[in-house]
Coordinates of N, CA and C in Angstrom, one line a residue:
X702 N 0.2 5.3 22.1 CA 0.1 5.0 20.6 C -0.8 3.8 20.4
X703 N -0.5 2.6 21.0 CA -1.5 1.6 20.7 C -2.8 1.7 20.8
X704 N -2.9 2.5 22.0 CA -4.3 2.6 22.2 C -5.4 3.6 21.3
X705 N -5.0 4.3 20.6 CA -4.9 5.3 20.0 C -5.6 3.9 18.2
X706 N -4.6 3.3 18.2 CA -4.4 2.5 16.8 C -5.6 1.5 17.2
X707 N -5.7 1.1 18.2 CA -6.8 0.1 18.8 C -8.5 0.9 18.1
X708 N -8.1 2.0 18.9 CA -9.7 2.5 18.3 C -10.0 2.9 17.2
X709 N -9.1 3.2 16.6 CA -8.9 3.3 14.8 C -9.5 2.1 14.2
X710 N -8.6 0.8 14.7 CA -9.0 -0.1 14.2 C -10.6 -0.7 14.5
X711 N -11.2 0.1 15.5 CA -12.6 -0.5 15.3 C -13.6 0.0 15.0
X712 N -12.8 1.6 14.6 CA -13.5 2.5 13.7 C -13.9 1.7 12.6
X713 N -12.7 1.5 11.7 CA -12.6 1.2 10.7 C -13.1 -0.2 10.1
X714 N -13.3 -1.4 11.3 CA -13.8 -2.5 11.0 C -15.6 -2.2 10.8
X715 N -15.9 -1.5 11.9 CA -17.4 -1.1 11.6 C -17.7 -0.4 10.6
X716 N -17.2 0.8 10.0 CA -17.0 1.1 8.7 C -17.2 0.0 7.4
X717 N -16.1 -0.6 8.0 CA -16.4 -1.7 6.6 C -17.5 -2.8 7.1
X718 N -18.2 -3.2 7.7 CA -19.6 -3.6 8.4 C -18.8 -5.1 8.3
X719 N -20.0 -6.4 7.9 CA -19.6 -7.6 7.4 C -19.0 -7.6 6.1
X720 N -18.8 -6.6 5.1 CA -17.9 -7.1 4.4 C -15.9 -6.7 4.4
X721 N -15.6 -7.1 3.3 CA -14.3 -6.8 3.7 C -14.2 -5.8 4.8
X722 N -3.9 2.0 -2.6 CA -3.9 2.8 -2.6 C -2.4 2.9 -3.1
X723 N -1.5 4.1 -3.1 CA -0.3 3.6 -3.9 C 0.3 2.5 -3.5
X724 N -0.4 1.6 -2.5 CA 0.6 1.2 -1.9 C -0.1 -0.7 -2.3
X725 N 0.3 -1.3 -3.3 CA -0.1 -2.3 -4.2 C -1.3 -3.9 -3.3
X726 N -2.0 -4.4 -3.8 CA -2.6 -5.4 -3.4 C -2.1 -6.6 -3.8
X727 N -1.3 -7.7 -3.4 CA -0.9 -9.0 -3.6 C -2.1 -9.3 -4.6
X728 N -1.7 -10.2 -5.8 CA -2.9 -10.9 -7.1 C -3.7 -11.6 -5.9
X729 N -5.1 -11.2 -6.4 CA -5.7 -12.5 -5.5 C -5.8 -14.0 -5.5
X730 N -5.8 -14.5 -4.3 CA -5.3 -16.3 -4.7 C -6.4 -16.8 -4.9
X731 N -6.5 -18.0 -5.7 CA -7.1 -18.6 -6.6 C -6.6 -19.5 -6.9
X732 N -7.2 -20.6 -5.8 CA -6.2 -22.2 -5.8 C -6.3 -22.8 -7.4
X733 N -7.6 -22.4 -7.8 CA -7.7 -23.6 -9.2 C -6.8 -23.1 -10.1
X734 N -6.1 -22.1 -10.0 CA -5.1 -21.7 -10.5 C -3.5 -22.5 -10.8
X735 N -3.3 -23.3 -9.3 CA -2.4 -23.7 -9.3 C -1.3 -22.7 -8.8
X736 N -0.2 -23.0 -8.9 CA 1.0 -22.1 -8.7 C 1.4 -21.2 -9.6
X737 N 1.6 -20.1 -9.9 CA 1.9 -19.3 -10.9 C 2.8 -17.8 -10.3
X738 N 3.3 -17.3 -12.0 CA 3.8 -16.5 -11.7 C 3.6 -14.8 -12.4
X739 N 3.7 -13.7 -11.7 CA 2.9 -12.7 -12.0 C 4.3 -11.5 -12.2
X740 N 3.7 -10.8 -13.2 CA 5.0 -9.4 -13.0 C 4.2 -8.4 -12.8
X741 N 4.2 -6.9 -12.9 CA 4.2 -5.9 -12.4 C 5.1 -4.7 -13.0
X742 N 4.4 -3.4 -13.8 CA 5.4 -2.5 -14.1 C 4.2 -1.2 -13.7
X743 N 4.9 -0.2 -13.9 CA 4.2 0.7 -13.6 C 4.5 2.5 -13.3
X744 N 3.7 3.4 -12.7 CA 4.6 4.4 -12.1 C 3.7 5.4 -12.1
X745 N 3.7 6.5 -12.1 CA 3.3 7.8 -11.5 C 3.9 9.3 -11.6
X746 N 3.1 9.9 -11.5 CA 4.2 11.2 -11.1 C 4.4 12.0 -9.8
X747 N 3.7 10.7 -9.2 CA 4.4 10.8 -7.4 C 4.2 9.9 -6.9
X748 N 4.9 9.3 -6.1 CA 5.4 8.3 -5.1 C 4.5 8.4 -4.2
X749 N 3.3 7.7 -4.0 CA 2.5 8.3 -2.7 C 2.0 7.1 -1.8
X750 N 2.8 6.9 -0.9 CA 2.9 6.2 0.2 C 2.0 6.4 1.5
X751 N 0.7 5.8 1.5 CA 0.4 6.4 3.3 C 0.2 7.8 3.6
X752 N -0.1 8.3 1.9 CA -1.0 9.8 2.3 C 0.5 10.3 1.8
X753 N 1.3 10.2 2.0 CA 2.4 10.8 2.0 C 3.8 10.4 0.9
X754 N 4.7 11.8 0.7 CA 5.2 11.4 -1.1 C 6.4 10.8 -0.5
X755 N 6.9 9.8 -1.0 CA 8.2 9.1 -1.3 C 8.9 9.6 -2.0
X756 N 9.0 10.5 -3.1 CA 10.0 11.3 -4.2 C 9.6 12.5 -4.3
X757 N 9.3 13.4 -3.2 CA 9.7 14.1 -3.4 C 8.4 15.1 -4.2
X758 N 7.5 14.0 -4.9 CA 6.6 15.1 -5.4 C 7.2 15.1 -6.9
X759 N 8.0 14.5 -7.3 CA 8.4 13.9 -8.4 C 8.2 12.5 -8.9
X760 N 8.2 12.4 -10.0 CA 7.7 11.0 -11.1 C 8.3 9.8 -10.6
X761 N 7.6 8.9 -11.1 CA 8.5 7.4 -10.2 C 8.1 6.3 -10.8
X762 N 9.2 5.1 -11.0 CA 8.5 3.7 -11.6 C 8.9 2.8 -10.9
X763 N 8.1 1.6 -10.8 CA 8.0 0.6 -9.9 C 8.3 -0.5 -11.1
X764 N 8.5 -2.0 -10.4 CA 8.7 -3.3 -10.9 C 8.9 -3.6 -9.7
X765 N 7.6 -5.3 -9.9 CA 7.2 -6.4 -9.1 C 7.1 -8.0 -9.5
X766 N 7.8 -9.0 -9.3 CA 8.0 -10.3 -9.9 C 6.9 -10.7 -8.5
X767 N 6.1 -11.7 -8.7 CA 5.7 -12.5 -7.8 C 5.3 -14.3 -8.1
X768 N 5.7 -15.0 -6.8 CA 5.6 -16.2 -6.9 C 4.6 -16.5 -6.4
X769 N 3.2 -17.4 -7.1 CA 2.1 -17.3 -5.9 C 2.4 -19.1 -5.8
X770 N 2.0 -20.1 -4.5 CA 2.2 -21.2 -4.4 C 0.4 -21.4 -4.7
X771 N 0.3 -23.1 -4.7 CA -1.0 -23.7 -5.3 C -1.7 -23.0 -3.3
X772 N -0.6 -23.5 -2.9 CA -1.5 -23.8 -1.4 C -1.4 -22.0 -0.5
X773 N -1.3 -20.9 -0.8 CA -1.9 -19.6 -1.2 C -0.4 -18.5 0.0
X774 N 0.1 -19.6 -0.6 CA 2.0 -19.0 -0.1 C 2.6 -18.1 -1.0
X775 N 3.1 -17.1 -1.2 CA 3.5 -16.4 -1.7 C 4.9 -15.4 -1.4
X776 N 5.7 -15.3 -2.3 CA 7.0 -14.4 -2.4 C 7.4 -13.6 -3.8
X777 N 7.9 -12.3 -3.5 CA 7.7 -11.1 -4.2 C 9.1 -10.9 -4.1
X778 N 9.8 -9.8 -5.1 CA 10.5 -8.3 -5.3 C 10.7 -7.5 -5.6
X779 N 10.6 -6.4 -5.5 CA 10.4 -5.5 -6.1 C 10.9 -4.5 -6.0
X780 N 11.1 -3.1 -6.8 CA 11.9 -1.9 -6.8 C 11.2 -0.8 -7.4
X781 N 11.6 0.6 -6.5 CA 11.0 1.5 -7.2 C 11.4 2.9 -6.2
X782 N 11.6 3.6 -7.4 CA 12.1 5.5 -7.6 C 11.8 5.6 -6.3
X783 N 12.3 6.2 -5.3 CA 12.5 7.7 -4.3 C 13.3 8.6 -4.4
X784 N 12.7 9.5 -3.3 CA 13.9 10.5 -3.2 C 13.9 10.4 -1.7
X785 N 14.3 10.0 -1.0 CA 14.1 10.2 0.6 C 15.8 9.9 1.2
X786 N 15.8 10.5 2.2 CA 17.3 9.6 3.1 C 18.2 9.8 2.2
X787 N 18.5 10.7 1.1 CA 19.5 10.7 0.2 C 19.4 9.4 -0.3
X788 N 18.5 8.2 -1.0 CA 18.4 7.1 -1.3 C 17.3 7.6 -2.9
X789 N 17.6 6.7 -4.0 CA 16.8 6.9 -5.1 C 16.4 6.0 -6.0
X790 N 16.5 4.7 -4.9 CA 15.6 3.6 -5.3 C 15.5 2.8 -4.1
X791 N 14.3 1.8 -3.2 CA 14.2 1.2 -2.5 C 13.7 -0.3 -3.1
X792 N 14.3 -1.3 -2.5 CA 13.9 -2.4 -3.1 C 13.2 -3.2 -1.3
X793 N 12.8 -4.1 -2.0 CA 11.8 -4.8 -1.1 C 11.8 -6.8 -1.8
X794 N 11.9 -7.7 -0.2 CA 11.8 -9.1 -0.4 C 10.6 -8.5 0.2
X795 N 9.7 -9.8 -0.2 CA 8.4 -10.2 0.7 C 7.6 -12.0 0.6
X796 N 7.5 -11.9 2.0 CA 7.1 -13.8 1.7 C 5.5 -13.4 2.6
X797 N 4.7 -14.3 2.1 CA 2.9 -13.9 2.7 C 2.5 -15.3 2.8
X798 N 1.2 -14.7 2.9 CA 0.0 -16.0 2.6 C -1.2 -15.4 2.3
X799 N -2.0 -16.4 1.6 CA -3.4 -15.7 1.3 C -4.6 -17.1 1.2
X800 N -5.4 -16.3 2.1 CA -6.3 -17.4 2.3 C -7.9 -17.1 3.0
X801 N -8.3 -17.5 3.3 CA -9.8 -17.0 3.5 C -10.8 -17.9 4.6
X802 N -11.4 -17.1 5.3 CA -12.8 -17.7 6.5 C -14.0 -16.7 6.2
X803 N -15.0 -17.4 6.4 CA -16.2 -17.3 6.5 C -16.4 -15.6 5.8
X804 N -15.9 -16.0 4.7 CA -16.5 -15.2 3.1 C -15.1 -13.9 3.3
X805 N -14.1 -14.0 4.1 CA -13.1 -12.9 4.7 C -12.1 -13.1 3.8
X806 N -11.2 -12.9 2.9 CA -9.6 -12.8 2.1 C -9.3 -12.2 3.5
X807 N -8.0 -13.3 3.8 CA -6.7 -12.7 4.8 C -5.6 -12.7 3.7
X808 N -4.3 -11.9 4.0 CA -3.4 -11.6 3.3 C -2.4 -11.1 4.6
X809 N -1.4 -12.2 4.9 CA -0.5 -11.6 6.1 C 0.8 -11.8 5.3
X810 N 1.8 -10.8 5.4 CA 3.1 -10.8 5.1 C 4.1 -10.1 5.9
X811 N 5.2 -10.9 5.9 CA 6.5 -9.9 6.2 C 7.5 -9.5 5.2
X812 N 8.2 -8.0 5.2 CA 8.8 -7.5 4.1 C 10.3 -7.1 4.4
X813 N 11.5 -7.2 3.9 CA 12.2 -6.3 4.4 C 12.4 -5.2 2.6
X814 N 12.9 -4.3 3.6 CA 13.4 -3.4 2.4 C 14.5 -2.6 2.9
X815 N 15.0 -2.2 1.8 CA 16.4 -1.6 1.5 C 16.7 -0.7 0.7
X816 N 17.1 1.1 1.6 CA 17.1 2.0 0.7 C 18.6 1.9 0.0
X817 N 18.7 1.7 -1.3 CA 20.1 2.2 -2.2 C 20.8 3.3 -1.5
X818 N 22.1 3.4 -1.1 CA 22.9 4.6 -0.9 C 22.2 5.4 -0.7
X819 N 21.6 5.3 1.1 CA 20.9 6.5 1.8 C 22.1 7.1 2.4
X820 N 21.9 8.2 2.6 CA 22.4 9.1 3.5 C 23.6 8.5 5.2
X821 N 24.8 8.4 5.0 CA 25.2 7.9 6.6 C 24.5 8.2 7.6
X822 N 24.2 7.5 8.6 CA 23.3 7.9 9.7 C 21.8 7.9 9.6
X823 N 21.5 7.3 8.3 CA 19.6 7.0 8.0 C 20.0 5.2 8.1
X824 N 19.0 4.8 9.0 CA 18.6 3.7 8.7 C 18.3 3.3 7.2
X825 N 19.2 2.7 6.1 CA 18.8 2.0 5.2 C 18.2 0.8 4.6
X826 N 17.6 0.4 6.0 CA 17.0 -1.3 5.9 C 15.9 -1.3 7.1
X827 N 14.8 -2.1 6.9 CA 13.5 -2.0 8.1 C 13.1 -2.9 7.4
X828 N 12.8 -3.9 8.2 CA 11.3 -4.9 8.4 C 10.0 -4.6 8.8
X829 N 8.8 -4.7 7.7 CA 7.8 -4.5 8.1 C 6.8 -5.5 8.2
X830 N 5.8 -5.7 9.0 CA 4.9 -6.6 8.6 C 3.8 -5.9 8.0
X831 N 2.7 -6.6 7.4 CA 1.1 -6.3 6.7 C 0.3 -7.1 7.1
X832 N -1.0 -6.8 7.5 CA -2.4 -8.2 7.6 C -3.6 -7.2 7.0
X833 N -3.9 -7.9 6.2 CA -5.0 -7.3 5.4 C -6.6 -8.6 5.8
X834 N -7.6 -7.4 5.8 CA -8.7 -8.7 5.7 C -10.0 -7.8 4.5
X835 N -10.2 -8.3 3.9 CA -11.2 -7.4 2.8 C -12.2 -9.0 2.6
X836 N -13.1 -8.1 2.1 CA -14.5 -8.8 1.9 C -15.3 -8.0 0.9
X837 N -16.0 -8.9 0.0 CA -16.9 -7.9 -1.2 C -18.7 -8.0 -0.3
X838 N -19.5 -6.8 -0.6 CA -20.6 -6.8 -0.1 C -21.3 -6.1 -0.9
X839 N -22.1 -6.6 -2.0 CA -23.2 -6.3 -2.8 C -22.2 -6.1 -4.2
X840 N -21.8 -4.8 -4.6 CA -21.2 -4.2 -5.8 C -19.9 -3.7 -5.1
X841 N -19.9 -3.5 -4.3 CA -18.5 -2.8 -3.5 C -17.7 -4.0 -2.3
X842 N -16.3 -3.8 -2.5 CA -15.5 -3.9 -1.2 C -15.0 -3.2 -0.7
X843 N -14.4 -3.6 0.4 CA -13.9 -3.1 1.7 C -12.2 -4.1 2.4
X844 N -11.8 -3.0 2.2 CA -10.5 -4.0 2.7 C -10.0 -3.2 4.1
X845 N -9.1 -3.8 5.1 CA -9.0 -3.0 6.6 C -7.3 -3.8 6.1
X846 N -6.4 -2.6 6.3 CA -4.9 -3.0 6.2 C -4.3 -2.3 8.0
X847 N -3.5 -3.3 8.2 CA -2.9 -3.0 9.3 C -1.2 -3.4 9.2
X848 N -0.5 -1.9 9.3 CA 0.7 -2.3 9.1 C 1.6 -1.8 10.1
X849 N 3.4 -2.6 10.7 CA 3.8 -2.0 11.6 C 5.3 -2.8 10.8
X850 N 6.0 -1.5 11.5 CA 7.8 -2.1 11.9 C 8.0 -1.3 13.1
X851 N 9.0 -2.1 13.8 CA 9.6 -1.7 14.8 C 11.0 -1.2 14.9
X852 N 10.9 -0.6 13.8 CA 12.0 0.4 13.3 C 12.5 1.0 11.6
X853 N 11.5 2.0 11.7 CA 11.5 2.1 10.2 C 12.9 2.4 9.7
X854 N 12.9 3.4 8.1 CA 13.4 3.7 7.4 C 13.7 4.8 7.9
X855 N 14.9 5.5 7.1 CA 15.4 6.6 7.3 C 15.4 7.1 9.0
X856 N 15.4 8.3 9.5 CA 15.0 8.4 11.1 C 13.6 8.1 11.8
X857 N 13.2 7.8 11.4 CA 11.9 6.9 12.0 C 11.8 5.6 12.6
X858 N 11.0 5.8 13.9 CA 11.9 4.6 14.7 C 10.3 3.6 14.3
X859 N 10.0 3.3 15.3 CA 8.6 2.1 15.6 C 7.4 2.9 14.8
X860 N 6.5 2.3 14.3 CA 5.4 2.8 13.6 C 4.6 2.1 13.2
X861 N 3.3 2.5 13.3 CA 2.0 1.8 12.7 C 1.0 2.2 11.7
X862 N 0.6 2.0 11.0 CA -0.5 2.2 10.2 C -2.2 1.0 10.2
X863 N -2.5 2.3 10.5 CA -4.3 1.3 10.1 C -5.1 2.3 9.1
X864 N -5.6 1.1 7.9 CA -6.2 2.0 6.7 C -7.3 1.5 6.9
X865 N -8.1 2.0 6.2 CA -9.4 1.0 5.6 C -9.8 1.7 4.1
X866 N -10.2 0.6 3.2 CA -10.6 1.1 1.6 C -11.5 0.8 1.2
X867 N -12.3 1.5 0.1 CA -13.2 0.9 0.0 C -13.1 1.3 -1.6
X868 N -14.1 0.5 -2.4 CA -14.2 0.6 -3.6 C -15.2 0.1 -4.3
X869 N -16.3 0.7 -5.4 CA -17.2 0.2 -5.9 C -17.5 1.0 -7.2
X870 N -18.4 0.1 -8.6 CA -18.1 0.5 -9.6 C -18.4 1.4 -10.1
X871 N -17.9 2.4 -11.1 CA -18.4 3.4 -11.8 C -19.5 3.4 -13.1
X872 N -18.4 2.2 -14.0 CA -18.9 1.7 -15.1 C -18.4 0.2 -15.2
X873 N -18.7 -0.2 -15.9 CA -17.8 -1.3 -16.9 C -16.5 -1.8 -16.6
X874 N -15.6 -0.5 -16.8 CA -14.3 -0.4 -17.2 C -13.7 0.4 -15.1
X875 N -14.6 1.8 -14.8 CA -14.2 2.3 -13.8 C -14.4 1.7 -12.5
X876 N -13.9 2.2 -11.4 CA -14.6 2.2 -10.0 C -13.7 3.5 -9.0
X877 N -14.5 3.5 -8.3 CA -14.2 4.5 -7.4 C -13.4 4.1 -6.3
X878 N -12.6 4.4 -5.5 CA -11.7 4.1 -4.8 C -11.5 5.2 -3.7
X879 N -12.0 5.2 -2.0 CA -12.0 5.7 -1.0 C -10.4 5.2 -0.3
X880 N -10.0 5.9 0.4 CA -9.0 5.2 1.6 C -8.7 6.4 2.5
X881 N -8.8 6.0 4.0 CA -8.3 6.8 4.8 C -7.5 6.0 6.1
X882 N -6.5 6.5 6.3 CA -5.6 5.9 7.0 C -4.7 6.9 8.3
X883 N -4.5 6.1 9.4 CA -4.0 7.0 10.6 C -2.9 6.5 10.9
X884 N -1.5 6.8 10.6 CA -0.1 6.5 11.3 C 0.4 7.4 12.3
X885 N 0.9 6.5 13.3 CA 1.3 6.5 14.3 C 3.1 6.0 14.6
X886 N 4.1 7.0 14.8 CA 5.3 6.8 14.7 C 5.9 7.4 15.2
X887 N 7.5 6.4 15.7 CA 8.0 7.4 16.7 C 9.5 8.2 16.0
X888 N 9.9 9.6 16.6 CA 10.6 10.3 16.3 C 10.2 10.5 14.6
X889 N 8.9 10.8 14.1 CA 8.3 11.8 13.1 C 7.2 11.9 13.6
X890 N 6.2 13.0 12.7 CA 4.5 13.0 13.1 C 3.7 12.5 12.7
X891 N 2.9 12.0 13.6 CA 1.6 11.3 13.4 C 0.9 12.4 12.9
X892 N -0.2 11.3 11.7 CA -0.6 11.7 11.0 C -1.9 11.2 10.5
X893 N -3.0 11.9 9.9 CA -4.3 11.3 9.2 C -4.1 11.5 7.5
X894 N -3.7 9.9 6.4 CA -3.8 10.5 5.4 C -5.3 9.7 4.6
X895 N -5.4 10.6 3.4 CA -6.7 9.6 2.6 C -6.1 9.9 1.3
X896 N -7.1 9.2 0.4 CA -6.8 9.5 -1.0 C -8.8 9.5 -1.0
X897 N -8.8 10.1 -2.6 CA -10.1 9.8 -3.3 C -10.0 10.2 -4.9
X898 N -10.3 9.0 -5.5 CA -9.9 8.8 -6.8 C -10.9 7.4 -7.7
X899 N -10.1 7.3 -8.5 CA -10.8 6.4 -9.5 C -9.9 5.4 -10.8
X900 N -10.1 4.5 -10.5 CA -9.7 3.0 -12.0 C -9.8 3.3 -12.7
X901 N -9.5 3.4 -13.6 CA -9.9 2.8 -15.4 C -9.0 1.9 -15.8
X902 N -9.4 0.4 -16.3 CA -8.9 -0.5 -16.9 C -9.4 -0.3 -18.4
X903 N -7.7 0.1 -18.9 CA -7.5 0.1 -20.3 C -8.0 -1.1 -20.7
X904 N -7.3 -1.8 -20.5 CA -7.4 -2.9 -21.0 C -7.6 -4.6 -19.8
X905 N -7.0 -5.7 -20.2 CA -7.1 -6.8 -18.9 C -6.4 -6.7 -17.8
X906 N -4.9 -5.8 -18.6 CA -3.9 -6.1 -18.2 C -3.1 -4.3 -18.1
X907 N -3.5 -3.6 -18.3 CA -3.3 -1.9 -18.1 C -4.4 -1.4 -17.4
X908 N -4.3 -0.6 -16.1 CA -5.2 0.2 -15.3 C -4.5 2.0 -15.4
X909 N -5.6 2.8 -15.3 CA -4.8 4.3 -14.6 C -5.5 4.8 -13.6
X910 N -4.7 5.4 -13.2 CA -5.3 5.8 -11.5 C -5.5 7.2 -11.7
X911 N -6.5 7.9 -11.4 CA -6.4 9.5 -11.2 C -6.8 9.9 -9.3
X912 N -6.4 10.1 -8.8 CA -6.7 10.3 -7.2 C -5.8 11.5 -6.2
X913 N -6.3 11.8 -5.6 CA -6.6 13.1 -5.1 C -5.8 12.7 -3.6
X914 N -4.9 13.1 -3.0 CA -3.9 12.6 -2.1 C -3.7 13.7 -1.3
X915 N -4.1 13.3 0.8 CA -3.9 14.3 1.4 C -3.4 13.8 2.8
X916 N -3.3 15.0 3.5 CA -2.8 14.7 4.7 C -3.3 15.1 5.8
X917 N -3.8 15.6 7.4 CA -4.0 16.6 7.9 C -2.6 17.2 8.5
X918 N -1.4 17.2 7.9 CA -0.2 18.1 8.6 C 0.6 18.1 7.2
X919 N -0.2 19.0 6.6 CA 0.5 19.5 5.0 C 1.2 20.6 5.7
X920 N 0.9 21.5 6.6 CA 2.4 22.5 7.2 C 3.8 21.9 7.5
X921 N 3.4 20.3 7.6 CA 4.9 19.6 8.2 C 5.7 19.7 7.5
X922 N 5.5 20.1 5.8 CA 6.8 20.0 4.7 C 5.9 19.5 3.3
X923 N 6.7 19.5 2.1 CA 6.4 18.8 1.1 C 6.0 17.5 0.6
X924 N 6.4 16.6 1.8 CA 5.9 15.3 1.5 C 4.8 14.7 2.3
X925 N 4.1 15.8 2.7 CA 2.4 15.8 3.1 C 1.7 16.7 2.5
X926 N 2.0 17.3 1.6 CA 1.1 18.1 1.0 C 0.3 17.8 0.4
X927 N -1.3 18.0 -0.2 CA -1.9 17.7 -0.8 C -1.4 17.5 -2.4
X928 N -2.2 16.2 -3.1 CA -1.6 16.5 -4.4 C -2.5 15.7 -5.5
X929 N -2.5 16.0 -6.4 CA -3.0 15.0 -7.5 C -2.6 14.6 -8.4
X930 N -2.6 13.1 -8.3 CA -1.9 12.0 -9.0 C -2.0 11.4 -9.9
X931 N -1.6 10.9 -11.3 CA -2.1 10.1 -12.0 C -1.0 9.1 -12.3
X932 N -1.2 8.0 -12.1 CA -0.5 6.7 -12.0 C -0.8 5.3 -12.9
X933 N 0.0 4.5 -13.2 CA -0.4 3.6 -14.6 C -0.1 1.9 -14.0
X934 N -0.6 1.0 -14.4 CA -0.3 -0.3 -14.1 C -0.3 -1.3 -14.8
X935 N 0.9 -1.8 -16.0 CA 0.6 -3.1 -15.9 C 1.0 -4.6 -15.7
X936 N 0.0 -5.1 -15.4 CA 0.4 -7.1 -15.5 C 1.3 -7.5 -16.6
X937 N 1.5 -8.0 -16.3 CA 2.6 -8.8 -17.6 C 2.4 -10.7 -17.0

């Protein structure tokens, strides 16, 4: 498996050259900022996690509090709709950092989360880590996400994810948004998912998403099927 996620990952850095999905981007840090604090509302009419649905293929809303520090330290919480593990909301702590080398945003965190009244016998709690590195190059970025726990949720044991995204503008207001990503996990199937889709910021503080979400093992069941999504976001 590692070796496997190794070459992925240098697929994917070459991909994204020297520069730098449902699944959210910490506010970016911005020391002159100081310390502040950020919320987060939002939702969809599918839960789409890593190519793959969290509800089932049904509607879902999220809520996000974040603490960002002056010096680019950061702690989150947040909650939102599933249907998985007999569980129908999962919440999430998370403490990070965010900080930057030679023109790179890094973003490392650790998360735990916790499914509400799963199913006896599903793991209802997992720690994950995240390390993101993104970089802008011309009109577009490129972000490379690398994620793992060593013992997921529900019956899923050890697992990895490596993404890469990319994004550049349409208009004014749009941009286009690529992502393709390869998990790797034990006791479920590995899998290749992507999305391809597009932003619109209503407004400063309201975005919608329309994007196009797939898998290559949509025979495994309903929560790899292909699907199209439209999802809403805003800051508060």
């Amino acid at each position: 498996m590692i070796r496997s996620v190794v070459c992925l990952c240098s697929l994917l850095m070459g991909l994204a050259g020297p520069a730098l999905a449902q699944d959210r981007d910490a506010p970016r840090f911005d020391p002159s900022l100081g310390s502040t604090w950020s919320m987060e509302l939002g939702g969809g009419t599918d839960n789409r996690s890593k190519g793959a649905s969290k509800s089932g293929g049904d509607p879902f809303v999220f809520g996000e509090v974040q603490f960002n520090a002056a010096n680019g330290f950061y702690v989150d919480a947040e909650f939102e709709t599933i249907d998985s593990s007999g569980s129908q909301v999962e919440t999430e702590i998370e403490a990070g950092w965010q900080g930057a080398a030679g023109g790179v945003d890094i973003d490392l965190s650790v998360s735990q989360k916790w499914r509400v009244r799963a199913d006896p016998g599903q793991d209802d709690a997992a720690t994950e880590v995240q390390f993101d590195l993104a970089r802008d190059f011309g009109i577009m970025d490129a972000r490379l996400r690398i994620e793992h726990s060593p013992d997921g949720l529900g019956s899923t044991k050890a697992w990895t994810w490596v993404e890469t995204r990319i994004r550049w503008p349409l208009t004014t207001r749009a941009q286009a948004v690529v992502t393709v990503g390869r998990r790797e996990q034990d006791n479920a199937p590995d899998y290749t998912g992507w999305s391809v889709g597009a932003v619109y910021a209503l407004s400063e503080t309201t975005e919608l998403e329309l994007a196009w979400h797939g898998t290559n093992v949509g025979d495994r069941g309903e929560p790899f099927d292909d699907a199209l999504v439209l999802a809403f976001l805003v800051a508060l």
